[in-house]
Coordinates of C-alpha atoms and ligand atoms in Angstrom, one line a residue:
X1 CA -82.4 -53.3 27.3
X2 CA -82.7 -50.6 24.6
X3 CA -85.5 -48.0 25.1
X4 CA -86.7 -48.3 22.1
X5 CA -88.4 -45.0 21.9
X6 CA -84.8 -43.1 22.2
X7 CA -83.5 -44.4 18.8
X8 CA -83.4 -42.5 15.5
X9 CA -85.5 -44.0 12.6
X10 CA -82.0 -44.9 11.1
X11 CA -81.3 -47.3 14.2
X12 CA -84.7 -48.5 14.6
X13 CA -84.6 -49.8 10.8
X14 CA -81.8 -51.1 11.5
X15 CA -82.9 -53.1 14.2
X16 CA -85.6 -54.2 12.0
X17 CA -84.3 -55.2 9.6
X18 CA -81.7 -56.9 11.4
X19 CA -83.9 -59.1 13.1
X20 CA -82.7 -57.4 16.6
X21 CA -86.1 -56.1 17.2
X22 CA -89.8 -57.0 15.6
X23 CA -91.7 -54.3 14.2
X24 CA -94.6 -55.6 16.7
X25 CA -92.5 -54.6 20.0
X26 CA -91.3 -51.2 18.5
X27 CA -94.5 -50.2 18.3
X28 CA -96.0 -51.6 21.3
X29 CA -92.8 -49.5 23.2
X30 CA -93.9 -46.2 20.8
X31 CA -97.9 -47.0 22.4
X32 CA -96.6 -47.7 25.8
X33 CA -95.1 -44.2 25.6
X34 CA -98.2 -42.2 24.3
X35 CA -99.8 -43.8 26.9
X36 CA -97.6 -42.8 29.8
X37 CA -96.8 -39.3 27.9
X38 CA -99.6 -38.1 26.2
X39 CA -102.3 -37.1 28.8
X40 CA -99.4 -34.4 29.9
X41 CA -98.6 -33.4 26.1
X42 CA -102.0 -34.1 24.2
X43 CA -99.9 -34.8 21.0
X44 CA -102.0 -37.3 19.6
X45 CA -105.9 -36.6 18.5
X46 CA -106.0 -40.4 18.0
X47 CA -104.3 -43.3 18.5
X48 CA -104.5 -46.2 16.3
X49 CA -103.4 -48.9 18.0
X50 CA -105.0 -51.8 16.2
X51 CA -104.1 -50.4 13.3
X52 CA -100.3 -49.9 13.7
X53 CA -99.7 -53.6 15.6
X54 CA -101.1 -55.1 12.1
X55 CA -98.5 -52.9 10.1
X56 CA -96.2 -53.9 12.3
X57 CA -97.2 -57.3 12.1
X58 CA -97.0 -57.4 8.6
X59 CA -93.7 -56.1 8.4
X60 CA -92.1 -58.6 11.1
X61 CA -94.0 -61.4 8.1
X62 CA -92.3 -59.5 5.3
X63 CA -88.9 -60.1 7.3
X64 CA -89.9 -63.5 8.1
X65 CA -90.8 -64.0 4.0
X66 CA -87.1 -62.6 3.7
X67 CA -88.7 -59.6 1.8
X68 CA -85.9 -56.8 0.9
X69 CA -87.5 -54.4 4.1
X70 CA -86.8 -51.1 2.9
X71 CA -85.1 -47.7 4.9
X72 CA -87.6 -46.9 7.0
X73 CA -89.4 -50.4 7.4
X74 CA -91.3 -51.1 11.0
X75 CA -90.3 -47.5 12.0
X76 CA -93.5 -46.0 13.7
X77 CA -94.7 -42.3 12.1
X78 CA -97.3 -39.9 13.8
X79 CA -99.1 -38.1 11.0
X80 CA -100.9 -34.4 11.2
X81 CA -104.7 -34.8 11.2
X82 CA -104.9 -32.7 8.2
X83 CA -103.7 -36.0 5.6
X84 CA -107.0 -37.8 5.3
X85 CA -106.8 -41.7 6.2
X86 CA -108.9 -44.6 5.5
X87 CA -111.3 -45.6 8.4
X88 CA -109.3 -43.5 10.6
X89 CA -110.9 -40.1 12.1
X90 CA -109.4 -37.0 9.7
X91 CA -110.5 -33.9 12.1
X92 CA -108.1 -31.2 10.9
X93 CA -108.4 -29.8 14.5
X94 CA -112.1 -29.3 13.8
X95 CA -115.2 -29.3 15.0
X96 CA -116.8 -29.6 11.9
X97 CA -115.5 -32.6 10.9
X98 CA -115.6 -34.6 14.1
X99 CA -116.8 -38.2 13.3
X100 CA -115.1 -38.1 9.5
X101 CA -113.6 -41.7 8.6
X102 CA -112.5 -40.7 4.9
X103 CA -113.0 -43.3 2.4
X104 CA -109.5 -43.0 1.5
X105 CA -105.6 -42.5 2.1
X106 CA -103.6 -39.2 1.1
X107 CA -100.9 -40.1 -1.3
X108 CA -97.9 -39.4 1.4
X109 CA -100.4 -41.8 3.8
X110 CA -100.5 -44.5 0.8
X111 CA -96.0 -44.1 0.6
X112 CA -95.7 -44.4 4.2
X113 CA -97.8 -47.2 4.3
X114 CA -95.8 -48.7 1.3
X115 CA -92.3 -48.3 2.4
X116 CA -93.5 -50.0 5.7
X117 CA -93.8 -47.5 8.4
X118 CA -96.2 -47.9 11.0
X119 CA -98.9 -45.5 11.7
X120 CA -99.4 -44.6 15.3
X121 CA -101.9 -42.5 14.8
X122 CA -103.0 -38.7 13.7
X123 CA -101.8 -35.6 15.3
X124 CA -102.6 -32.3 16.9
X125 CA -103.0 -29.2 15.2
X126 CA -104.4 -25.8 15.0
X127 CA -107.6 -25.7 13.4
X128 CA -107.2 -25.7 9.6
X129 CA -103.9 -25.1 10.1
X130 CA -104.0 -22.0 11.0
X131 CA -102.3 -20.7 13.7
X132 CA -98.6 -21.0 15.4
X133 CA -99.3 -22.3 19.1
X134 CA -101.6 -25.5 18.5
X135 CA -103.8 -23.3 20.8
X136 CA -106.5 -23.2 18.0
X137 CA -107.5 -26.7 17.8
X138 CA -110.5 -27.7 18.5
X139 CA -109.6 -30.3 20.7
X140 CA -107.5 -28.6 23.5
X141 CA -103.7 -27.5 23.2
X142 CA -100.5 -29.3 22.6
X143 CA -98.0 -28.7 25.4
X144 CA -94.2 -28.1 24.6
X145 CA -92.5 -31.4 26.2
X146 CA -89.5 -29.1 27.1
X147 CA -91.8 -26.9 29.4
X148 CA -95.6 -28.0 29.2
X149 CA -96.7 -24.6 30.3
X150 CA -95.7 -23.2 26.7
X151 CA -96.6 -23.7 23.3
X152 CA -95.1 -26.5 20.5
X153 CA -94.9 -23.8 18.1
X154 CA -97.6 -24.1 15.2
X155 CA -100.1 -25.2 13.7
X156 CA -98.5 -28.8 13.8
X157 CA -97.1 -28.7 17.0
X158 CA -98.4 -32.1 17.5
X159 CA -96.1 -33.6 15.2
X160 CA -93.2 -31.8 16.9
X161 CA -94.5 -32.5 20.5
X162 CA -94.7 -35.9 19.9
X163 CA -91.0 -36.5 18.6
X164 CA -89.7 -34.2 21.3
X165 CA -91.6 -36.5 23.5
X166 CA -89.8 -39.4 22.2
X167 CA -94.0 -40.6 21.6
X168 CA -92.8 -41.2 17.5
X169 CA -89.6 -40.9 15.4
X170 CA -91.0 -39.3 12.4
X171 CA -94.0 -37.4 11.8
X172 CA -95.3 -35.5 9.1
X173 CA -96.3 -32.0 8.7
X174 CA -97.7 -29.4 6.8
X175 CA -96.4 -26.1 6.1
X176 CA -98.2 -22.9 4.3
X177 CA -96.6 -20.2 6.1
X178 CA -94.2 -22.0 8.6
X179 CA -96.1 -24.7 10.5
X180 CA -93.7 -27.7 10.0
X181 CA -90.5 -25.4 10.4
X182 CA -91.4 -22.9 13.4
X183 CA -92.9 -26.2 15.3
X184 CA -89.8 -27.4 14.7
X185 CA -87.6 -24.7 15.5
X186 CA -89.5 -24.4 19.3
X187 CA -89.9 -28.0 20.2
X188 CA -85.8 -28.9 19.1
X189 CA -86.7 -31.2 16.6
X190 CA -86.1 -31.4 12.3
X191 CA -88.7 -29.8 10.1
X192 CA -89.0 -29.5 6.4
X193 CA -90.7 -27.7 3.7
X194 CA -89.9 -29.4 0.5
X195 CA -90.0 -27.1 -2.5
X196 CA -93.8 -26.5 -3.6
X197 CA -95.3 -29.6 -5.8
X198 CA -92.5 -31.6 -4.4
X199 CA -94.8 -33.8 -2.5
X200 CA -98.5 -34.5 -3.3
X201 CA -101.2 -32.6 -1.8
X202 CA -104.0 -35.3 -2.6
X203 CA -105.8 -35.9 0.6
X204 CA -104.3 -32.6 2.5
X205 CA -107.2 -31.0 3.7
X206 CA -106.5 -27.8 1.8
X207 CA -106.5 -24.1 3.5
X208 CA -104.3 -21.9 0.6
X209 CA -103.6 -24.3 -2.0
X210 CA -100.7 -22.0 -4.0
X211 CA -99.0 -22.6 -0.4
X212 CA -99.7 -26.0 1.2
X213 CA -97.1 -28.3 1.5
X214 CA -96.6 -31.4 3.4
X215 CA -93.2 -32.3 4.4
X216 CA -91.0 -34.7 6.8
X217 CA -90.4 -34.0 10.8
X218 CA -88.0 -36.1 12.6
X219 CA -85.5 -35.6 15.7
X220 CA -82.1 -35.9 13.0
X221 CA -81.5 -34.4 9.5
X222 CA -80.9 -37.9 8.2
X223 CA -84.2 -38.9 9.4
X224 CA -86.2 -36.4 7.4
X225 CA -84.5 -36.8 4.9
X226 CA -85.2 -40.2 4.1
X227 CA -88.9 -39.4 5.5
X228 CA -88.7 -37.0 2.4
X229 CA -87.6 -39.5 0.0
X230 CA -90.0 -41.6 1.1
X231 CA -93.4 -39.4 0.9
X232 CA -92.0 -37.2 -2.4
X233 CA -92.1 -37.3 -5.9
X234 CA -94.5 -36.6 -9.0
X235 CA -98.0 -37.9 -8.3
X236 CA -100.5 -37.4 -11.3
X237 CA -103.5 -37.3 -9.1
X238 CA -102.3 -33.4 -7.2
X239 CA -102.4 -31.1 -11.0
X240 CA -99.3 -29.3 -9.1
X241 CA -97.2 -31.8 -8.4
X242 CA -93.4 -31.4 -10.3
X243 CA -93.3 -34.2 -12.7
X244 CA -89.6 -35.2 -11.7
X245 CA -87.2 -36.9 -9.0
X246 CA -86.7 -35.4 -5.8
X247 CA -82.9 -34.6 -5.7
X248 CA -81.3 -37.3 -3.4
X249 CA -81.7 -35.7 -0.5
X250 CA -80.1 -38.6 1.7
X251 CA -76.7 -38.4 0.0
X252 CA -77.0 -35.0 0.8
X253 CA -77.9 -35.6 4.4
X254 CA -75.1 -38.0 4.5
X255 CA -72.7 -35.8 2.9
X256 CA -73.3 -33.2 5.0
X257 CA -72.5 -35.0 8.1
X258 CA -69.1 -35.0 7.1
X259 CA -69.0 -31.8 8.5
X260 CA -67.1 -30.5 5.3
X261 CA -68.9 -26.9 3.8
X262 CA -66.1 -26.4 1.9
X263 CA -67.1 -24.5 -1.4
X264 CA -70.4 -24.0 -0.2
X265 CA -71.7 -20.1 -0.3
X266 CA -74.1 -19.2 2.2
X267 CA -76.2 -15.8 2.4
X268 CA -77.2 -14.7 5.9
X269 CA -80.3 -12.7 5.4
X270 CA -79.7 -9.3 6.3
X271 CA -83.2 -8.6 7.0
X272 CA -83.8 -11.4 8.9
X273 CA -80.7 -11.6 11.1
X274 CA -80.9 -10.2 14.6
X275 CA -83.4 -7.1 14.4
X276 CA -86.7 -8.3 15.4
X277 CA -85.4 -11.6 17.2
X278 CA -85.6 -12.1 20.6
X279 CA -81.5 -11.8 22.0
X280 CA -81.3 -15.1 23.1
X281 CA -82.5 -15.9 19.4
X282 CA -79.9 -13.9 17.7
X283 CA -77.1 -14.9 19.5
X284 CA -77.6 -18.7 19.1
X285 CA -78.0 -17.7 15.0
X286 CA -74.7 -15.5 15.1
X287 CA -73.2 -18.6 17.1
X288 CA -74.2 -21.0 14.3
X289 CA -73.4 -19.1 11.6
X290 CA -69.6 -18.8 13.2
X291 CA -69.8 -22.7 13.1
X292 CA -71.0 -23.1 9.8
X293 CA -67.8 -20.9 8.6
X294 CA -65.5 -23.2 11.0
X295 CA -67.1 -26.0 8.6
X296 CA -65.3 -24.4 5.4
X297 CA -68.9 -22.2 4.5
X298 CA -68.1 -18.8 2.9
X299 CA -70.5 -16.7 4.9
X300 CA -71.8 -13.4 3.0
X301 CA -75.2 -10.6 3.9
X302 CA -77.4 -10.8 1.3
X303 CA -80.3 -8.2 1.3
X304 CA -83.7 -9.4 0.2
X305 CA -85.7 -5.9 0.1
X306 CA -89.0 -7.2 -0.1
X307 CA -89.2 -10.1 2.2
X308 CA -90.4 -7.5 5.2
X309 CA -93.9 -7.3 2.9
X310 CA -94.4 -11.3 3.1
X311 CA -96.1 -11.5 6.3
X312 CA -98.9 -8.9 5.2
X313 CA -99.1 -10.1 1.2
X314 CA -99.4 -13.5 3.1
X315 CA -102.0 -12.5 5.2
X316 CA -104.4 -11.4 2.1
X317 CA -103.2 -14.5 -0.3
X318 CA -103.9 -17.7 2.6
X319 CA -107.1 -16.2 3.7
X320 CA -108.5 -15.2 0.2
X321 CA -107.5 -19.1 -1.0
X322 CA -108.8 -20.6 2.6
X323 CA -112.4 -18.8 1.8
X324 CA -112.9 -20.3 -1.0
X325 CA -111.8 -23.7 0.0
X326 CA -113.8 -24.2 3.2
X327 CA -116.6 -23.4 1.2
X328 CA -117.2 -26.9 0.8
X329 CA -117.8 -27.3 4.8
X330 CA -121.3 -27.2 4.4
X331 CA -123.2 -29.3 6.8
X332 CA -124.2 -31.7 4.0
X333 CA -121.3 -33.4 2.5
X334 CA -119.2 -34.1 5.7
X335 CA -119.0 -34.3 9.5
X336 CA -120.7 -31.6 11.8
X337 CA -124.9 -31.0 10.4
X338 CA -126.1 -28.9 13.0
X339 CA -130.0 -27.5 13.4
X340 CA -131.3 -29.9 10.5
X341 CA -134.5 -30.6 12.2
X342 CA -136.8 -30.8 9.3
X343 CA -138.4 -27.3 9.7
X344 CA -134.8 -25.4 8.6
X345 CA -134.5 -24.4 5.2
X346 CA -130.9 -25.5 3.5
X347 CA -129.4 -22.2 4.1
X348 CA -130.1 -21.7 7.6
X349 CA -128.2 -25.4 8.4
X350 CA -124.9 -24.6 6.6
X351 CA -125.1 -21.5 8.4
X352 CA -126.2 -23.4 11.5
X353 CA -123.3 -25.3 10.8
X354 CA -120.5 -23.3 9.5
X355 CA -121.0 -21.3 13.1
X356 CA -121.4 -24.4 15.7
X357 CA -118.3 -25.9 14.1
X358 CA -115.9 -23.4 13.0
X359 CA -113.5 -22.0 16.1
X360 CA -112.8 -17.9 15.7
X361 CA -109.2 -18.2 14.1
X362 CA -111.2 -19.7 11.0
X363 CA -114.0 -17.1 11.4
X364 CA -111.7 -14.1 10.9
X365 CA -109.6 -15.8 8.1
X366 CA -112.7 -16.3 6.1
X367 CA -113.5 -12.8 6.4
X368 CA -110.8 -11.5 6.0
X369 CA -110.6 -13.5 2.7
X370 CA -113.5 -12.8 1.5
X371 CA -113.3 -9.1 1.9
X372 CA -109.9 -8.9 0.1
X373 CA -111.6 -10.4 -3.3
X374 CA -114.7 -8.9 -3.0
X375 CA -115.3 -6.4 -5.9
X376 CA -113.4 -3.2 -5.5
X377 CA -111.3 -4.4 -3.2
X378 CA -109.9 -7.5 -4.9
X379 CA -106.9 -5.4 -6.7
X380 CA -106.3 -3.7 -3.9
X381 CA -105.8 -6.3 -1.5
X382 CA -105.4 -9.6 -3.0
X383 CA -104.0 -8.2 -6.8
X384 CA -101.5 -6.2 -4.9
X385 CA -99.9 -9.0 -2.4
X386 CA -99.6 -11.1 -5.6
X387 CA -97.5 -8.4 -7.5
X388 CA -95.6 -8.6 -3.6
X389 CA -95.3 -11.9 -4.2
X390 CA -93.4 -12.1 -8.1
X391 CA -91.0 -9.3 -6.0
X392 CA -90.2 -11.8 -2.9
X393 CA -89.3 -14.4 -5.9
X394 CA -87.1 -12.4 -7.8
X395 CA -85.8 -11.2 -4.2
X396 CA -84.8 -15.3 -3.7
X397 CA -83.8 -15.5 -7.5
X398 CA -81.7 -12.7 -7.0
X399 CA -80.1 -14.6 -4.2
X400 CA -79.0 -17.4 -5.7
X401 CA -77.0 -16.2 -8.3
X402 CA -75.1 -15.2 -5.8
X403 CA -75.3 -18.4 -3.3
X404 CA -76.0 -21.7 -2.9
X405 CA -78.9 -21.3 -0.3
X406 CA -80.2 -18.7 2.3
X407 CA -80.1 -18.9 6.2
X408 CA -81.9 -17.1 9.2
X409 CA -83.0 -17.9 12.6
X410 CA -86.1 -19.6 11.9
X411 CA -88.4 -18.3 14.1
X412 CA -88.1 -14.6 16.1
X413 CA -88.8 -15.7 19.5
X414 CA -88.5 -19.6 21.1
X415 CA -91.8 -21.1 23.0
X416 CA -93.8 -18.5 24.4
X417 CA -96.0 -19.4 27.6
X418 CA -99.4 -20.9 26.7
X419 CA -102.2 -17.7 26.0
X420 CA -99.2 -15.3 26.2
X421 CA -100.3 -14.4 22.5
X422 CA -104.0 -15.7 22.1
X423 CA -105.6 -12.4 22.2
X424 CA -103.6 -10.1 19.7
X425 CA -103.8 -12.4 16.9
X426 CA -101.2 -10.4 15.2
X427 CA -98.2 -11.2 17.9
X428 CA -99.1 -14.9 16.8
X429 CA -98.9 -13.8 13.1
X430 CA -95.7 -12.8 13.8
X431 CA -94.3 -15.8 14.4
X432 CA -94.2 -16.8 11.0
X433 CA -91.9 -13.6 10.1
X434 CA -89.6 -15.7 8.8
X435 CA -90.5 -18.6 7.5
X436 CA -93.3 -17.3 5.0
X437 CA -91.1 -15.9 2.0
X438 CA -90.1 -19.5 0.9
X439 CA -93.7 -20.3 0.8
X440 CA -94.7 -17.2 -1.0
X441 CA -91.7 -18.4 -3.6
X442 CA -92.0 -22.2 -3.5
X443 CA -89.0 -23.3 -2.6
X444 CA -87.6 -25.5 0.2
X445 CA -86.9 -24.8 3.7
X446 CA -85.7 -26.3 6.7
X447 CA -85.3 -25.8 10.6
X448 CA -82.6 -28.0 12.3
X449 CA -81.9 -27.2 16.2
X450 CA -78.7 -24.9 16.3
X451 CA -78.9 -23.7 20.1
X452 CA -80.7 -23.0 23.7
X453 CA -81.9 -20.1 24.7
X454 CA -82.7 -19.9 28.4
X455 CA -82.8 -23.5 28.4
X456 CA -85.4 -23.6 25.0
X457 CA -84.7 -24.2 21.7
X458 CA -83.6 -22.3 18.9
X459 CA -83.9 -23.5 15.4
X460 CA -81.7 -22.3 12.3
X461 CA -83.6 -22.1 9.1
X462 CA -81.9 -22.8 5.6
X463 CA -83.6 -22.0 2.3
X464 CA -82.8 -23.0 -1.2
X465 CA -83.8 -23.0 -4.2
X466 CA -86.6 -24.8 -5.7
X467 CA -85.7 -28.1 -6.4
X468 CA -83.0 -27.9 -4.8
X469 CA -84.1 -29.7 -1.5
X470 CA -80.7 -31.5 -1.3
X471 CA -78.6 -27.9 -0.8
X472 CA -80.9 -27.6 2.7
X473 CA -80.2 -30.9 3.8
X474 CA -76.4 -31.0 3.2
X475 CA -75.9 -27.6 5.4
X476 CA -78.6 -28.5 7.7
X477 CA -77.1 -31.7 8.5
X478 CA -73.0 -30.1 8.9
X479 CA -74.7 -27.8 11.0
X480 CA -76.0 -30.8 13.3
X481 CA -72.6 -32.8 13.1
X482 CA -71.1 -29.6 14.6
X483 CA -74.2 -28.5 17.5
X484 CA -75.0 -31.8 18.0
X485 CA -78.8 -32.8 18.4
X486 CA -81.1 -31.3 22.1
X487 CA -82.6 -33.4 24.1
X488 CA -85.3 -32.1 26.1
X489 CA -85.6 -32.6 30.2
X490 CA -87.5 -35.5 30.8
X491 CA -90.9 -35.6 31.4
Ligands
LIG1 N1 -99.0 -19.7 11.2 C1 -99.4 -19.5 9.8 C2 -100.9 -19.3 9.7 O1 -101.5 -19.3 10.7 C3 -98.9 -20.7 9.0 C4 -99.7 -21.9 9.1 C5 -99.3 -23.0 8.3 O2 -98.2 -23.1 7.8 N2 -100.2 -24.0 8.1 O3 -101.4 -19.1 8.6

């Protein structure tokens, strides 16, 4: 018999669809695995059980009916507990909102509902998204299924723990400076950031709104990329959202795995390749690079001067939009009310609240935002990492006149030991090095596995253009028909 939790999304459809397999015993097979899994991992923040057999149900009728199923129909997804969802608990890997049951779905919830996936249940995450370790949530760590004494990379290492624990096929992410790629990258699994306004933020709980971007995770390129069809496109009710197709990002997965680069022009980013990776890091990058030329790639250096100012300009930009957005956690609206005892004035139960239920990470972000726009200090902190922000876009315009896309290791270091990097919140900053230009310029960017390092995986990063998600996918996806796909020891 088939373990059903080892198949791609593609297979499981296929299944499906085929009548080789209901919906209903996929998904029992995905819950029987969180529950032998998940105590050891702590992927999930909640499980849905009910919830996902009546999907599941539904889409074992729809077959029944001899409905046209859909790509992705009666495939489970885990989803980041920063997408709000109907009756289901929305925490963000928070305190201050434990007990929330929004009143309604995200869009992406609402698409993956509609093209018949089957919600297992929300995931893991460092509070408010911010961090790289999952180490910030509220609700204990997430532990790396290759090594559970180290981190699943951040702040939705959930998502990524759960596929690399074979607990979900696909999950979705969110990424403002790196947190559905460097997850990703550490955990051996797919991540994508689609290009800015490419996919709706309506029901993300925001943290920097210019930023945010929620995106497709999955264990093959293919599989996120249909995961990105699926979720993307124009939605009128997020005022950013691109009011045009997604580029077929499936033909270009497919494509791709044809293993044929020929005429494709690739830019290694000088800045980003081997000084300030770990060895292990660089060599598996220099390794793939070689195999991407083998594919028929033309491999040049491209310099992007500014990109070594991202991670501070970032570092003023996130936490001045963050400030003002968990504004709104307030004590009265939602969740956490702490110290209203009917003798406290309003003030003194937000503050109350804002203390008892936001973690330190959130603290200092606030404060730090806060500072950089308060007057006299707002041009010289936030005004200036937003003229460092026009000069890391015209760094990436720059770079494609000359190629097709961008590539770099995507992260500097793979899975550091849980608490290795808790205290110095800077060495945790820093591992977002890489992946934080695209977000500063919008575009996409993906992480496909490309290599071991000591026995832990190293992740290759491709950027391109804006709209021009499909670029990412073809080279991420002729890189995996050449490296093949890592499967972690078993736990
Ligand atoms: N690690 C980065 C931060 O802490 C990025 C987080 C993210 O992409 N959500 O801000």
């Amino acid at each position: 018999m088939t373990d059903l939790t080892k198949l791609t999304a593609v297979e499981i459809a296929g299944l499906v669809a085929g009548g080789d397999a209901s919906a209903v015993e996929v998904t029992q097979a995905h819950l029987d695995r969180i529950a032998a899994v998940d105590d050891r991992v702590n992927a999930f923040l909640h499980v849905d059980a009910d919830g996902a057999l009546a999907a599941a149900r539904a889409v074992d009728d729809r077959r029944a009916a001899g409905e046209d199923l859909g790509p992705l129909a009666g495939v489970p997804v885990a989803v980041k507990d920063v997408l709000t969802t109907k009756g289901v608990p929305t925490t963000v890997g928070s305190k201050i909102l434990e007990g929330w049951r929004p009143p309604y779905d995200a869009t992406i919830v609402q698409r993956l509902r509609a093209a018949g996936t089957v919600m297992l249940g929300k995931t893991n995450m460092d509070e408010f998204a911010m961090g790289s370790s999952t180490e910030y949530s509220a609700y204990g760590p997430t532990r790396n299924p290759w090594d559970t004494d180290r981190i699943p990379g951040g702040s939705g290492g959930g998502s990524a723990a759960a596929l690399a624990a074979y607990e979900a096929p696909l999950a979705i992410g969110s990424d403002t400076g790196g947190s559905i790629r460097q997850p990703g990258a550490v955990t051996g699994t797919v991540g994508a950031k689609p290009t800015y306004g490419g996919t709706s933020r309506y029901g993300l709980v925001a943290f920097s709104s210019s930023l945010d971007t929620p995106g497709p995770c999955a264990r093959t390129v293919l599989d996120a990329a249909l995961l990105h069809a699926a979720i993307g496109g124009h939605d009128p009710r997020d005022s950013t959202s691109i009011p045009q197709p997604v580029p077929d990002v499936v033909a270009a997965a497919r494509l791709g795995a044809t293993g044929d680069l020929t005429g494709v022009k690739l830019g290694v980013v000088a800045e980003f390749s081997g000084e300030g990776a770990e060895p292990g890091v660089a060599a598996a990058f220099r390794d793939s690079v070689d195999a991407l030329a083998k594919l028929g790639a033309e491999i040049v250096e491209v310099s992007c001067p500014h990109f070594k100012y991202a991670l501070p300009a970032y570092y003023l930009i996130a936490p001045s939009e963050c400030s003002s957005n968990l504004a709104r956690f307030d004590g009265v609206r939602f969740g956490l009310r702490e110290g209203d005892d009917g003798n406290r004035s309003l003030e003194e139960v937000m503050s109350l609240t804002r203390d008892a239920g936001f973690g330190p990470e959130v603290k200092r972000r606030i404060m730090l935002g806060t500072y950089a726009l308060s007057s006299g200090y707002y041009d010289a902190y936030y005004g200036q990492a937003q003229k460092v922000r026009t000069l890391i876009t015209r760094d990436f315009t720059a770079a494609f006149e000359r190629v097709d896309a961008l590539i770099s290791p995507t992260t500097p270091f793979v899975a550091f030991p849980i608490g290795a990097r808790t205290s110095d919140p800077y060495q945790m900053y820093l591992a977002d090095l890489y992946t934080i230009p695209t977000n500063l310029y919008g575009g996409p960017g993906i992480s496909v596995p490309c290599g071991l390092s000591d026995g832990l995986p190293v992740g290759l990063q491709v950027m391109a253009p804006t709209m021009a998600d499909d670029r990412m996918y073809r080279v991420a996806a002729a890189l995996e028909s050449a490296v093949g796909t890592f499967t972690p020891p078993a736990l």
